[in-house]
PDB file of C-alpha atoms in Angstrom:
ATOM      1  CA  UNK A   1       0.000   0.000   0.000  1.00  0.00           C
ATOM      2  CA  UNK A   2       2.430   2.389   0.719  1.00  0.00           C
ATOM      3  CA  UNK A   3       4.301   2.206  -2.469  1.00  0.00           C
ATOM      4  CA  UNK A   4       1.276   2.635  -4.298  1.00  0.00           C
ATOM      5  CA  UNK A   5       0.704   5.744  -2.076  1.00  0.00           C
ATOM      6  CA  UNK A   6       4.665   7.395  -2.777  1.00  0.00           C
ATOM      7  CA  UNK A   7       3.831   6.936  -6.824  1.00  0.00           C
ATOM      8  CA  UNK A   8       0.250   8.501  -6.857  1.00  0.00           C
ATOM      9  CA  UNK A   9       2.292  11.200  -4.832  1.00  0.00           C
ATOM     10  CA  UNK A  10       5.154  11.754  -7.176  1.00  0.00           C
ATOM     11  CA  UNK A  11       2.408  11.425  -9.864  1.00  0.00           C
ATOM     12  CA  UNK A  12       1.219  14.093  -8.103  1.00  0.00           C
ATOM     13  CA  UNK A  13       4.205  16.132  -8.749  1.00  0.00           C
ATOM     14  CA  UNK A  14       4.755  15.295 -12.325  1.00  0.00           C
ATOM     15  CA  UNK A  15       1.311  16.944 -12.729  1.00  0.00           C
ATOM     16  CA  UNK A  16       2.446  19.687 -10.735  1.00  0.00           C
ATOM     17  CA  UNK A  17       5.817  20.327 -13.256  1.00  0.00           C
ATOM     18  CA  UNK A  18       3.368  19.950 -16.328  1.00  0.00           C
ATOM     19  CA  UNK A  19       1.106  22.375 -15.498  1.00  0.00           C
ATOM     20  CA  UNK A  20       3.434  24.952 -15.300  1.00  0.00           C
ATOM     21  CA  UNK A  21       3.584  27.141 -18.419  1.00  0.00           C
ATOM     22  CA  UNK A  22       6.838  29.678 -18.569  1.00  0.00           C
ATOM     23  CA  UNK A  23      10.024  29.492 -18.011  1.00  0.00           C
ATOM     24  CA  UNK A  24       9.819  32.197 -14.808  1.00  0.00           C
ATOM     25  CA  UNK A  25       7.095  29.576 -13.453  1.00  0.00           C
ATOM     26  CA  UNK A  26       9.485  26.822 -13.731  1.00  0.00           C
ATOM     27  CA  UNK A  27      11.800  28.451 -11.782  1.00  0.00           C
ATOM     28  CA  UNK A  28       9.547  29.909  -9.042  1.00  0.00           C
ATOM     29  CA  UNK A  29       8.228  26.602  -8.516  1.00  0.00           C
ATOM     30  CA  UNK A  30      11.548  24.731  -8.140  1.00  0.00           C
ATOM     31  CA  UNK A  31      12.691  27.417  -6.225  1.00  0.00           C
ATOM     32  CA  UNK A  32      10.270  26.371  -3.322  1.00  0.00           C
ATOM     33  CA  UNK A  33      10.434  23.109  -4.176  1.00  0.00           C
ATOM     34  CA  UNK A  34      13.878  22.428  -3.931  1.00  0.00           C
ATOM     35  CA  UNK A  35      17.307  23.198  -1.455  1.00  0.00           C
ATOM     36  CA  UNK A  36      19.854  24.948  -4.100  1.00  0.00           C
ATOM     37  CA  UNK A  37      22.356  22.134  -3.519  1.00  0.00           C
ATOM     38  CA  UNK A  38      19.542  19.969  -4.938  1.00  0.00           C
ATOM     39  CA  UNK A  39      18.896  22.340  -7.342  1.00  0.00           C
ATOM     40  CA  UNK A  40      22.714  22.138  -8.493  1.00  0.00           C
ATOM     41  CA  UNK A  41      22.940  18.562  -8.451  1.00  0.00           C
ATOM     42  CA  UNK A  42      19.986  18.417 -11.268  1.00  0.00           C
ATOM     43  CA  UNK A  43      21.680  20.630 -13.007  1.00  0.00           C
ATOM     44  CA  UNK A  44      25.020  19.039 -12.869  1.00  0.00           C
ATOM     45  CA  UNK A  45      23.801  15.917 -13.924  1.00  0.00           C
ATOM     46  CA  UNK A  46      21.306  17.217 -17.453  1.00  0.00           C
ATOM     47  CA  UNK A  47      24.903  18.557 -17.740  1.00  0.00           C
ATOM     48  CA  UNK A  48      26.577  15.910 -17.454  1.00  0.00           C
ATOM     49  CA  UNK A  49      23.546  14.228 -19.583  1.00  0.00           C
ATOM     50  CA  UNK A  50      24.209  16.350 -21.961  1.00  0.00           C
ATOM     51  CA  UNK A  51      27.844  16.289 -22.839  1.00  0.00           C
ATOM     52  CA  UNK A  52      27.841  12.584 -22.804  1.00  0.00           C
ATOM     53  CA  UNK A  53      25.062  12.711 -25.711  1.00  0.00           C
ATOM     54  CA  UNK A  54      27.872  14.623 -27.562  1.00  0.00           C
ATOM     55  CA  UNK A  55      30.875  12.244 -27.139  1.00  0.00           C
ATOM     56  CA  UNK A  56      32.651  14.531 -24.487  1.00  0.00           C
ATOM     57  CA  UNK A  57      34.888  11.926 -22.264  1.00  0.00           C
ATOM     58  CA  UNK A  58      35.086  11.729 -18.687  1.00  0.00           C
ATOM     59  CA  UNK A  59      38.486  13.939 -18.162  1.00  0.00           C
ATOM     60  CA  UNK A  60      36.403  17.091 -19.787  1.00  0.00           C
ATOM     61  CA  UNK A  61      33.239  16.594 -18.636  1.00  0.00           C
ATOM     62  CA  UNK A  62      35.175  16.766 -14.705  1.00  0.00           C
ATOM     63  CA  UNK A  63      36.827  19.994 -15.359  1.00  0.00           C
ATOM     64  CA  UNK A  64      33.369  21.482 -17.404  1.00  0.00           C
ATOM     65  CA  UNK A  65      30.713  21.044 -14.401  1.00  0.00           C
ATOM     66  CA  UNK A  66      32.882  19.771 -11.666  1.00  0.00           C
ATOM     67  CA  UNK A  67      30.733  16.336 -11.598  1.00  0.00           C
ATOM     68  CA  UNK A  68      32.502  13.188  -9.840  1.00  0.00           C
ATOM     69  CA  UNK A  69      33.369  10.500 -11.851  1.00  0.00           C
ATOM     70  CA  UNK A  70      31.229   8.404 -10.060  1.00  0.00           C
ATOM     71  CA  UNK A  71      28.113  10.712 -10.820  1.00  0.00           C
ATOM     72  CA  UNK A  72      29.476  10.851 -14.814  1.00  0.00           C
ATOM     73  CA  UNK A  73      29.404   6.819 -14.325  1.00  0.00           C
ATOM     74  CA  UNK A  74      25.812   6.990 -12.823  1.00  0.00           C
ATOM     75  CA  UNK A  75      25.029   8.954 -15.472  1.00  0.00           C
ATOM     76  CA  UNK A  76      26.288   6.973 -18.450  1.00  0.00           C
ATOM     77  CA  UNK A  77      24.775   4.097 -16.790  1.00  0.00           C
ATOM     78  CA  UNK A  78      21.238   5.724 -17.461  1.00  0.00           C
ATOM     79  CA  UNK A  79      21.789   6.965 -20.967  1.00  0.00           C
ATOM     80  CA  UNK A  80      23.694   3.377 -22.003  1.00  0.00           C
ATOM     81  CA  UNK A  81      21.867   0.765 -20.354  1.00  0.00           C
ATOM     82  CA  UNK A  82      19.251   0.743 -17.811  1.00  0.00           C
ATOM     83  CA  UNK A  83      17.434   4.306 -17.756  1.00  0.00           C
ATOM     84  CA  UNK A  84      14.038   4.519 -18.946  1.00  0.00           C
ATOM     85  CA  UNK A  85      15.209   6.941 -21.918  1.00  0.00           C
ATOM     86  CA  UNK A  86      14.059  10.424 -20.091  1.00  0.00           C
ATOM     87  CA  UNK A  87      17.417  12.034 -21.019  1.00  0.00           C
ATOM     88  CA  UNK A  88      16.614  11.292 -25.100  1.00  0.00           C
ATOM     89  CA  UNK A  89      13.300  12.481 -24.647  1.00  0.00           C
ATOM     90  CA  UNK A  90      14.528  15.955 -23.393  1.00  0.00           C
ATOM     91  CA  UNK A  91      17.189  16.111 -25.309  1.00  0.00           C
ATOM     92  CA  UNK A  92      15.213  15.007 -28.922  1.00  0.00           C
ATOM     93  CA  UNK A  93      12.545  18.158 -27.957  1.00  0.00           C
ATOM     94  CA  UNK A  94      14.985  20.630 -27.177  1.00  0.00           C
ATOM     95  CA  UNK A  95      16.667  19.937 -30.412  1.00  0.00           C
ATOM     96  CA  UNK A  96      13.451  20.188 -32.219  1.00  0.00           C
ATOM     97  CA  UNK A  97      12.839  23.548 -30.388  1.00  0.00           C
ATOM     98  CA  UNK A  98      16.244  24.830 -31.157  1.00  0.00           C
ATOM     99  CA  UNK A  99      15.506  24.167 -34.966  1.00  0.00           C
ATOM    100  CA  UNK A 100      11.860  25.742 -34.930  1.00  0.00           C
ATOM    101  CA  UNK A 101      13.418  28.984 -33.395  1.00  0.00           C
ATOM    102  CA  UNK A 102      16.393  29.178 -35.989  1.00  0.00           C
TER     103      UNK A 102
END
């Protein structure tokens, strides 16, 4: 029961994040939602995310966002083999965005 109560709740949030509808709004809400180290660490790791899409290695991706090599590994691990393909997702629409705006 109670794991069926923690995913309605972060089901909960999802809705929350999709509701929102500007970029200030995004930001306001994550704001209260979230510590800034926690904030950080997100960002680190789409960063991380990121640069691993585009073939960076390890030794640059340290010295561009400071990320452990453990949390580059954790990373990799998602994108390569057992992540449920959220990076790709983000990534494939912010592309497509990117080449609507140009």
């Amino acid at each position: 029961m109670r794991d069926k109560l923690e995913i309605a709740n972060l089901d909960e949030l999802y809705e929350a994040i999709l509701c929102l509808e500007t970029l200030e709004e995004c930001r306001l809400f994550f704001k209260d939602l979230c510590t800034v180290p926690e904030l950080k660490s997100f960002s680190q790791r789409f960063q991380v995310a990121r640069m691993l899409t585009d073939k960076h290695v390890y030794s640059d991706i340290v010295k561009e966002t400071g990320a452990s090599t453990a949390t580059i590994s954790r990373v990799n691990r998602s994108l390569s083999y057992d992540g449920s393909g959220g990076y790709n997702i983000v990534f494939d629409r912010l592309e497509k965005k990117k080449e609507t705006e140009e």
